[in-house]
CSV table of C-alpha atoms and ligand atoms in Angstrom, one decimal:
chain,number,residue,atom,x,y,z
R,1,MET,CA,0.0,0.0,0.0
R,2,ARG,CA,1.3,3.5,-0.9
R,3,HIS,CA,0.8,6.8,0.9
R,4,LEU,CA,1.8,10.3,-0.2
R,5,ILE,CA,3.3,12.1,2.8
R,6,SER,CA,6.3,13.9,1.2
R,7,PRO,CA,6.7,15.2,-2.3
R,8,LEU,CA,9.6,12.9,-2.5
R,9,ASP,CA,7.6,9.8,-1.9
R,10,LEU,CA,7.2,9.8,-5.8
R,11,SER,CA,10.4,9.1,-7.8
R,12,VAL,CA,11.0,11.3,-10.9
R,13,ASP,CA,9.8,8.6,-13.2
R,14,GLU,CA,6.7,8.1,-11.1
R,15,LEU,CA,5.9,11.8,-11.1
R,16,ASP,CA,6.5,11.9,-14.8
R,17,ASN,CA,3.9,9.1,-15.3
R,18,LEU,CA,1.5,10.8,-13.0
R,19,LEU,CA,1.7,14.1,-14.9
R,20,LYS,CA,1.0,12.2,-18.2
R,21,LEU,CA,-2.0,10.5,-16.6
R,22,ALA,CA,-3.3,13.9,-15.3
R,23,ALA,CA,-2.8,15.4,-18.8
R,24,ASP,CA,-4.7,12.4,-20.3
R,25,ILE,CA,-7.6,12.9,-17.8
R,26,LEU,CA,-7.7,16.6,-18.6
R,27,ALA,CA,-7.9,15.8,-22.3
R,28,ASP,CA,-10.7,13.2,-21.9
R,29,LYS,CA,-12.5,13.4,-18.6
R,30,GLU,CA,-15.4,11.2,-19.7
R,31,LYS,CA,-13.0,8.2,-20.1
R,32,TYR,CA,-12.3,8.2,-16.3
R,33,SER,CA,-15.8,9.0,-15.1
R,34,HIS,CA,-16.6,5.6,-13.5
R,35,ILE,CA,-13.3,4.1,-12.6
R,36,CYS,CA,-13.9,4.7,-8.9
R,37,ASP,CA,-17.6,3.6,-8.8
R,38,GLY,CA,-18.1,2.2,-5.3
R,39,LYS,CA,-15.0,3.8,-3.8
R,40,LYS,CA,-15.0,6.3,-1.1
R,41,LEU,CA,-12.5,9.2,-0.2
R,42,ALA,CA,-12.4,10.5,3.3
R,43,THR,CA,-11.3,14.1,3.8
R,44,LEU,CA,-10.1,14.6,7.3
R,45,PHE,CA,-9.4,18.4,7.6
R,46,TYR,CA,-8.3,19.6,11.1
R,47,GLU,CA,-7.5,23.0,9.5
R,48,PRO,CA,-9.4,25.3,7.1
R,49,SER,CA,-9.3,24.7,3.3
R,50,THR,CA,-11.1,25.6,0.2
R,51,ARG,CA,-9.0,24.4,-2.7
R,52,THR,CA,-7.4,21.3,-1.3
R,53,ARG,CA,-10.5,19.7,0.3
R,54,LEU,CA,-12.9,20.6,-2.4
R,55,SER,CA,-10.6,19.7,-5.3
R,56,PHE,CA,-10.0,16.3,-3.6
R,57,GLU,CA,-13.8,15.9,-3.3
R,58,SER,CA,-14.3,17.1,-6.9
R,59,ALA,CA,-11.6,14.7,-8.1
R,60,MET,CA,-13.2,11.7,-6.5
R,61,LEU,CA,-16.7,12.6,-7.7
R,62,ASN,CA,-15.4,13.1,-11.2
R,63,LEU,CA,-14.0,9.5,-11.0
R,64,GLY,CA,-17.5,8.1,-10.1
R,65,GLY,CA,-16.6,7.7,-6.3
R,66,GLN,CA,-18.1,9.2,-3.2
R,67,VAL,CA,-16.8,11.4,-0.4
R,68,LEU,CA,-17.2,11.8,3.3
R,69,GLY,CA,-15.3,13.6,6.0
R,70,PHE,CA,-15.1,16.7,8.3
R,71,SER,CA,-13.8,20.2,7.6
R,72,SER,CA,-12.6,21.3,11.1
R,73,ALA,CA,-11.2,19.7,14.2
R,74,ASP,CA,-14.2,21.1,16.1
R,75,SER,CA,-16.7,19.1,14.2
R,76,SER,CA,-14.9,15.8,14.7
R,77,SER,CA,-14.1,13.8,17.9
R,78,ALA,CA,-10.6,15.4,17.9
R,79,ALA,CA,-12.5,18.0,20.0
R,80,LYS,CA,-13.0,15.3,22.6
R,81,GLY,CA,-9.4,14.4,22.6
R,82,GLU,CA,-9.3,11.5,20.0
R,83,SER,CA,-5.9,10.9,18.6
R,84,VAL,CA,-5.0,10.9,14.8
R,85,ALA,CA,-4.0,7.3,15.2
R,86,ASP,CA,-7.4,6.2,16.5
R,87,THR,CA,-9.2,8.3,14.0
R,88,ILE,CA,-7.5,6.8,11.0
R,89,ARG,CA,-8.1,3.2,12.4
R,90,ILE,CA,-11.8,4.1,12.4
R,91,ILE,CA,-11.8,5.8,9.0
R,92,SER,CA,-10.0,2.8,7.5
R,93,GLY,CA,-13.3,0.9,8.0
R,94,TYR,CA,-15.3,3.7,6.4
R,95,ALA,CA,-13.4,4.7,3.3
R,96,ASP,CA,-10.9,3.4,0.7
R,97,ILE,CA,-8.5,6.4,0.8
R,98,ALA,CA,-8.0,9.5,3.0
R,99,ALA,CA,-6.7,13.0,2.6
R,100,ILE,CA,-5.6,14.6,5.9
R,101,ARG,CA,-4.8,18.2,6.7
R,102,HIS,CA,-3.5,18.9,10.2
R,103,PRO,CA,-1.8,21.9,11.9
R,104,LYS,CA,0.8,19.6,13.5
R,105,GLU,CA,3.8,18.7,11.4
R,106,GLY,CA,4.1,15.0,11.0
R,107,ALA,CA,0.4,14.2,11.8
R,108,PRO,CA,-0.3,12.6,8.3
R,109,LEU,CA,2.8,10.5,8.7
R,110,VAL,CA,1.6,9.2,12.1
R,111,ALA,CA,-1.9,8.5,10.5
R,112,SER,CA,-0.2,6.4,7.7
R,113,LEU,CA,1.5,4.3,10.3
R,114,TYR,CA,-1.8,3.2,11.8
R,115,SER,CA,-3.8,3.1,8.5
R,116,ASP,CA,-5.2,0.2,6.5
R,117,ILE,CA,-5.9,2.5,3.6
R,118,PRO,CA,-3.7,5.0,1.6
R,119,VAL,CA,-3.1,8.3,3.4
R,120,ILE,CA,-2.5,11.5,1.5
R,121,ASN,CA,-0.9,14.5,3.3
R,122,ALA,CA,-3.1,17.4,2.4
R,123,GLY,CA,-0.8,19.9,4.4
R,124,ASP,CA,0.8,19.5,7.8
R,125,GLY,CA,1.7,22.7,9.7
R,126,GLY,CA,4.5,24.6,8.1
R,127,HIS,CA,6.1,21.4,6.8
R,128,ASN,CA,4.9,20.0,3.5
R,129,HIS,CA,1.9,20.2,1.1
R,130,PRO,CA,2.7,17.5,-1.5
R,131,THR,CA,-0.5,17.7,-3.5
R,132,GLN,CA,-0.1,21.4,-3.9
R,133,THR,CA,3.4,20.5,-5.2
R,134,LEU,CA,1.8,18.1,-7.6
R,135,THR,CA,-0.6,20.9,-8.7
R,136,ASP,CA,2.3,23.4,-9.1
R,137,ILE,CA,4.4,21.0,-11.2
R,138,PHE,CA,1.4,20.0,-13.4
R,139,THR,CA,0.8,23.6,-14.0
R,140,ILE,CA,4.4,24.3,-15.0
R,141,TYR,CA,4.5,21.1,-17.1
R,142,ASN,CA,1.3,22.1,-18.9
R,143,LEU,CA,2.2,25.7,-19.5
R,144,LYS,CA,6.0,25.6,-20.0
R,145,HIS,CA,6.2,22.1,-21.4
R,146,ARG,CA,9.4,21.4,-19.4
R,147,LEU,CA,10.5,21.2,-15.8
R,148,ASP,CA,14.2,21.6,-16.2
R,149,ASN,CA,16.3,24.8,-16.8
R,150,MET,CA,13.9,27.0,-14.9
R,151,THR,CA,14.6,30.1,-12.8
R,152,ILE,CA,12.0,30.2,-10.1
R,153,GLY,CA,11.5,33.2,-7.7
R,154,PHE,CA,9.7,32.4,-4.4
R,155,CYS,CA,8.4,35.6,-2.8
R,156,GLY,CA,6.9,36.3,0.5
R,157,ASP,CA,6.7,34.0,3.6
R,158,LEU,CA,9.5,31.5,2.8
R,159,LYS,CA,9.7,30.6,6.5
R,160,PHE,CA,6.2,29.2,7.2
R,161,GLY,CA,5.2,28.6,3.5
R,162,ARG,CA,4.8,24.8,3.3
R,163,THR,CA,4.0,25.0,-0.5
R,164,VAL,CA,7.4,26.6,-1.0
R,165,HIS,CA,9.3,24.0,1.0
R,166,SER,CA,7.6,21.1,-0.8
R,167,LEU,CA,8.1,22.7,-4.3
R,168,ILE,CA,11.8,23.3,-3.7
R,169,ASN,CA,12.3,19.7,-2.5
R,170,ALA,CA,10.6,18.5,-5.7
R,171,MET,CA,12.2,20.9,-8.3
R,172,VAL,CA,15.8,20.4,-7.3
R,173,ARG,CA,15.5,16.9,-8.9
R,174,TYR,CA,15.5,18.5,-12.4
R,175,PRO,CA,18.7,19.8,-14.0
R,176,GLY,CA,19.4,23.6,-14.4
R,177,VAL,CA,16.8,24.7,-11.9
R,178,LYS,CA,17.8,27.9,-10.1
R,179,PHE,CA,16.0,29.9,-7.2
R,180,TYR,CA,15.6,33.5,-6.2
R,181,LEU,CA,14.4,33.5,-2.5
R,182,ILE,CA,12.7,36.8,-2.0
R,183,SER,CA,11.6,37.5,1.6
R,184,PRO,CA,12.0,39.8,4.5
R,185,ASP,CA,14.9,38.7,6.8
R,186,GLU,CA,12.4,37.4,9.4
R,187,LEU,CA,10.7,35.1,6.9
R,188,LYS,CA,13.7,33.6,5.2
R,189,ILE,CA,13.7,29.9,4.2
R,190,PRO,CA,14.6,27.6,7.1
R,191,ASP,CA,18.2,26.8,7.6
R,192,TYR,CA,17.6,23.0,7.3
R,193,LEU,CA,16.3,23.5,3.7
R,194,LYS,CA,19.3,25.6,2.7
R,195,GLU,CA,21.8,23.2,4.2
R,196,GLU,CA,20.2,19.8,3.5
R,197,VAL,CA,18.6,20.5,0.2
R,198,LEU,CA,20.1,23.5,-1.6
R,199,ASP,CA,23.7,23.5,-0.4
R,200,ALA,CA,23.9,19.6,-0.3
R,201,GLY,CA,22.7,19.4,-3.9
R,202,ASN,CA,24.9,22.3,-5.2
R,203,ILE,CA,21.7,24.1,-6.3
R,204,GLU,CA,22.2,27.7,-7.4
R,205,TYR,CA,20.2,30.2,-5.3
R,206,ILE,CA,20.2,33.8,-4.4
R,207,GLU,CA,18.5,35.2,-1.2
R,208,THR,CA,17.3,38.8,-1.6
R,209,ASN,CA,14.8,41.2,-0.1
R,210,SER,CA,14.2,42.8,-3.5
R,211,LEU,CA,11.5,41.5,-5.8
R,212,GLU,CA,12.4,44.3,-8.3
R,213,ASP,CA,16.1,43.0,-8.6
R,214,ALA,CA,14.9,39.4,-9.2
R,215,MET,CA,12.0,40.1,-11.5
R,216,PRO,CA,13.9,40.3,-14.9
R,217,ASN,CA,15.6,36.9,-14.4
R,218,LEU,CA,12.5,34.8,-13.6
R,219,ASP,CA,10.7,32.2,-15.6
R,220,ILE,CA,8.2,31.6,-12.8
R,221,LEU,CA,7.3,34.1,-10.0
R,222,TYR,CA,5.7,32.1,-7.1
R,223,MET,CA,4.0,34.5,-4.8
R,224,THR,CA,3.0,33.4,-1.3
R,225,ARG,CA,0.7,34.8,1.5
R,226,VAL,CA,2.3,35.7,4.9
R,227,GLN,CA,0.9,32.9,7.0
R,228,ARG,CA,-0.9,34.7,9.8
R,229,GLU,CA,-1.9,31.4,11.5
R,230,ARG,CA,1.7,30.5,12.1
R,231,PHE,CA,2.8,33.7,13.9
R,232,PHE,CA,3.1,33.8,17.6
R,233,ASN,CA,2.8,37.5,17.7
R,234,GLU,CA,0.1,39.6,15.9
R,235,ALA,CA,2.3,42.7,15.8
R,236,ASP,CA,4.9,40.9,13.8
R,237,TYR,CA,2.3,39.7,11.3
R,238,ILE,CA,0.9,43.2,10.9
R,239,ARG,CA,4.5,44.5,10.4
R,240,LEU,CA,5.3,41.9,7.7
R,241,LYS,CA,2.1,41.1,6.0
R,242,ASP,CA,2.4,43.6,3.2
R,243,SER,CA,6.1,43.2,2.5
R,244,TYR,CA,5.5,42.4,-1.1
R,245,ILE,CA,2.5,43.5,-3.3
R,246,LEU,CA,2.8,42.6,-6.9
R,247,ASP,CA,1.2,45.1,-9.2
R,248,LEU,CA,1.4,45.9,-13.0
R,249,LYS,CA,4.1,48.4,-12.5
R,250,LYS,CA,6.4,45.8,-10.8
R,251,LEU,CA,5.8,43.4,-13.7
R,252,GLU,CA,7.1,45.9,-16.3
R,253,THR,CA,10.6,44.3,-16.2
R,254,ALA,CA,9.3,40.7,-16.1
R,255,LYS,CA,9.8,38.3,-19.1
R,256,ASP,CA,6.7,38.2,-21.5
R,257,ASP,CA,6.3,34.5,-20.8
R,258,MET,CA,7.0,34.5,-17.1
R,259,LEU,CA,4.3,32.5,-15.2
R,260,ILE,CA,2.8,34.2,-12.1
R,261,MET,CA,1.8,31.4,-9.7
R,262,HIS,CA,0.3,31.4,-6.2
R,263,PRO,CA,-1.0,28.4,-4.1
R,264,LEU,CA,-3.9,30.7,-3.0
R,265,PRO,CA,-5.6,32.0,-1.0
R,266,ARG,CA,-4.1,35.4,-1.6
R,267,VAL,CA,-4.6,38.4,0.7
R,268,ASN,CA,-2.9,41.6,-0.4
R,269,GLU,CA,0.3,40.2,-2.1
R,270,ILE,CA,-1.1,40.3,-5.7
R,271,ALA,CA,-3.1,43.4,-6.7
R,272,PRO,CA,-6.4,42.5,-8.4
R,273,GLU,CA,-5.2,44.4,-11.6
R,274,VAL,CA,-2.7,41.6,-12.2
R,275,ASP,CA,-5.5,39.0,-12.6
R,276,ASN,CA,-6.1,40.0,-16.2
R,277,ASP,CA,-2.4,39.8,-17.2
R,278,CYS,CA,-1.8,36.8,-19.4
R,279,ARG,CA,1.1,35.8,-17.2
R,280,ALA,CA,-1.2,35.3,-14.2
R,281,VAL,CA,-2.0,31.6,-14.0
R,282,TYR,CA,-3.0,31.2,-10.3
R,283,PHE,CA,-6.7,30.5,-11.0
R,284,LYS,CA,-5.8,28.0,-13.7
R,285,GLN,CA,-3.3,26.5,-11.3
R,286,ALA,CA,-6.1,25.9,-8.8
R,287,HIS,CA,-8.2,24.2,-11.5
R,288,TYR,CA,-5.3,21.9,-12.6
R,289,GLY,CA,-5.3,20.6,-9.0
R,290,VAL,CA,-8.4,18.6,-9.6
R,291,TYR,CA,-6.8,16.6,-12.5
R,292,ILE,CA,-3.5,15.8,-10.8
R,293,ARG,CA,-5.5,14.7,-7.6
R,294,MET,CA,-7.7,12.5,-9.8
R,295,ALA,CA,-4.5,10.9,-11.2
R,296,LEU,CA,-3.1,10.5,-7.7
R,297,ILE,CA,-6.3,8.8,-6.3
R,298,LEU,CA,-6.2,6.3,-9.3
R,299,ARG,CA,-2.5,5.5,-8.6
R,300,LEU,CA,-2.8,5.1,-4.8
R,301,LEU,CA,-5.9,2.9,-5.3
R,302,GLY,CA,-3.9,0.8,-7.8
R,303,LEU,CA,-6.6,1.4,-10.4
R,304,MET,CA,-4.3,2.8,-13.1
F,401,CP,N1,-3.6,26.1,-1.7
F,401,CP,C1,-4.2,25.6,-0.7
F,401,CP,O1,-3.8,24.7,0.1
F,401,CP,O2,-5.5,26.2,-0.5
F,401,CP,P1,-6.5,25.8,0.7
F,401,CP,O3,-5.8,26.2,2.0
F,401,CP,O4,-7.7,26.6,0.4
F,401,CP,O5,-6.7,24.3,0.6
């Protein structure tokens, strides 16, 4: 039985095959509309979500399956003190596959150790968000038609932004990938990622506070929200929340074919005037999430 806990649980070849399957689903949705007839997906969300939970549910419904679950810890027996280990033991008797989002780093991994069904990490604290990474990579693959030789600028909250951590881990496996890490000093990427992933892999990267300096060099600009829910101190959040606001003026020096990505939700970091720029692909990116999650469900259930 396979789980997806970290973006590295899939080899480059497996990821390549998953992208091809997702592209085929996108091209011919009807062909896949009954493969999961009789199967159930449980969405166990201990933290708020719009895209991840609903795109998982949409993915399973598109495949002919059914969905059940909860959307907050308060509406589950976690509020009475039930552990993740006990919860997944119970859910293993109710569903065929589970997607779990939890504020504690490592909770989906713990669940996978006690589960009789495949477990998917749908985001754990500030740690990883592997299905967002699959969504991001599927977006790049579809729109750029390559994953190698890419200069990617990550901008905003690189300390708590789990989507950034997961995507860096996944993209360093492709040759010629280079990063601009654009953040305030307080929200720099964690040292362990620099030492264990970037430095250890001899990956080229530049840390900077300046979005303007990085802009002309980028093939992809990956904007992120400052993660209010991970701050200990509201005053720090208020001071840092508007560090970067992307607008059309700042895009004047960007390449014509640069992709502007964002895992969403956005708050202030991308001005609405950018939404109509042809380089803005963040809403398309969220829609691609359904197809890559359909492909993932099929693979983990061993149906394709
Ligand atoms: N990108 C993402 O994880 O969005 P949600 O928090 O709405 O699921």
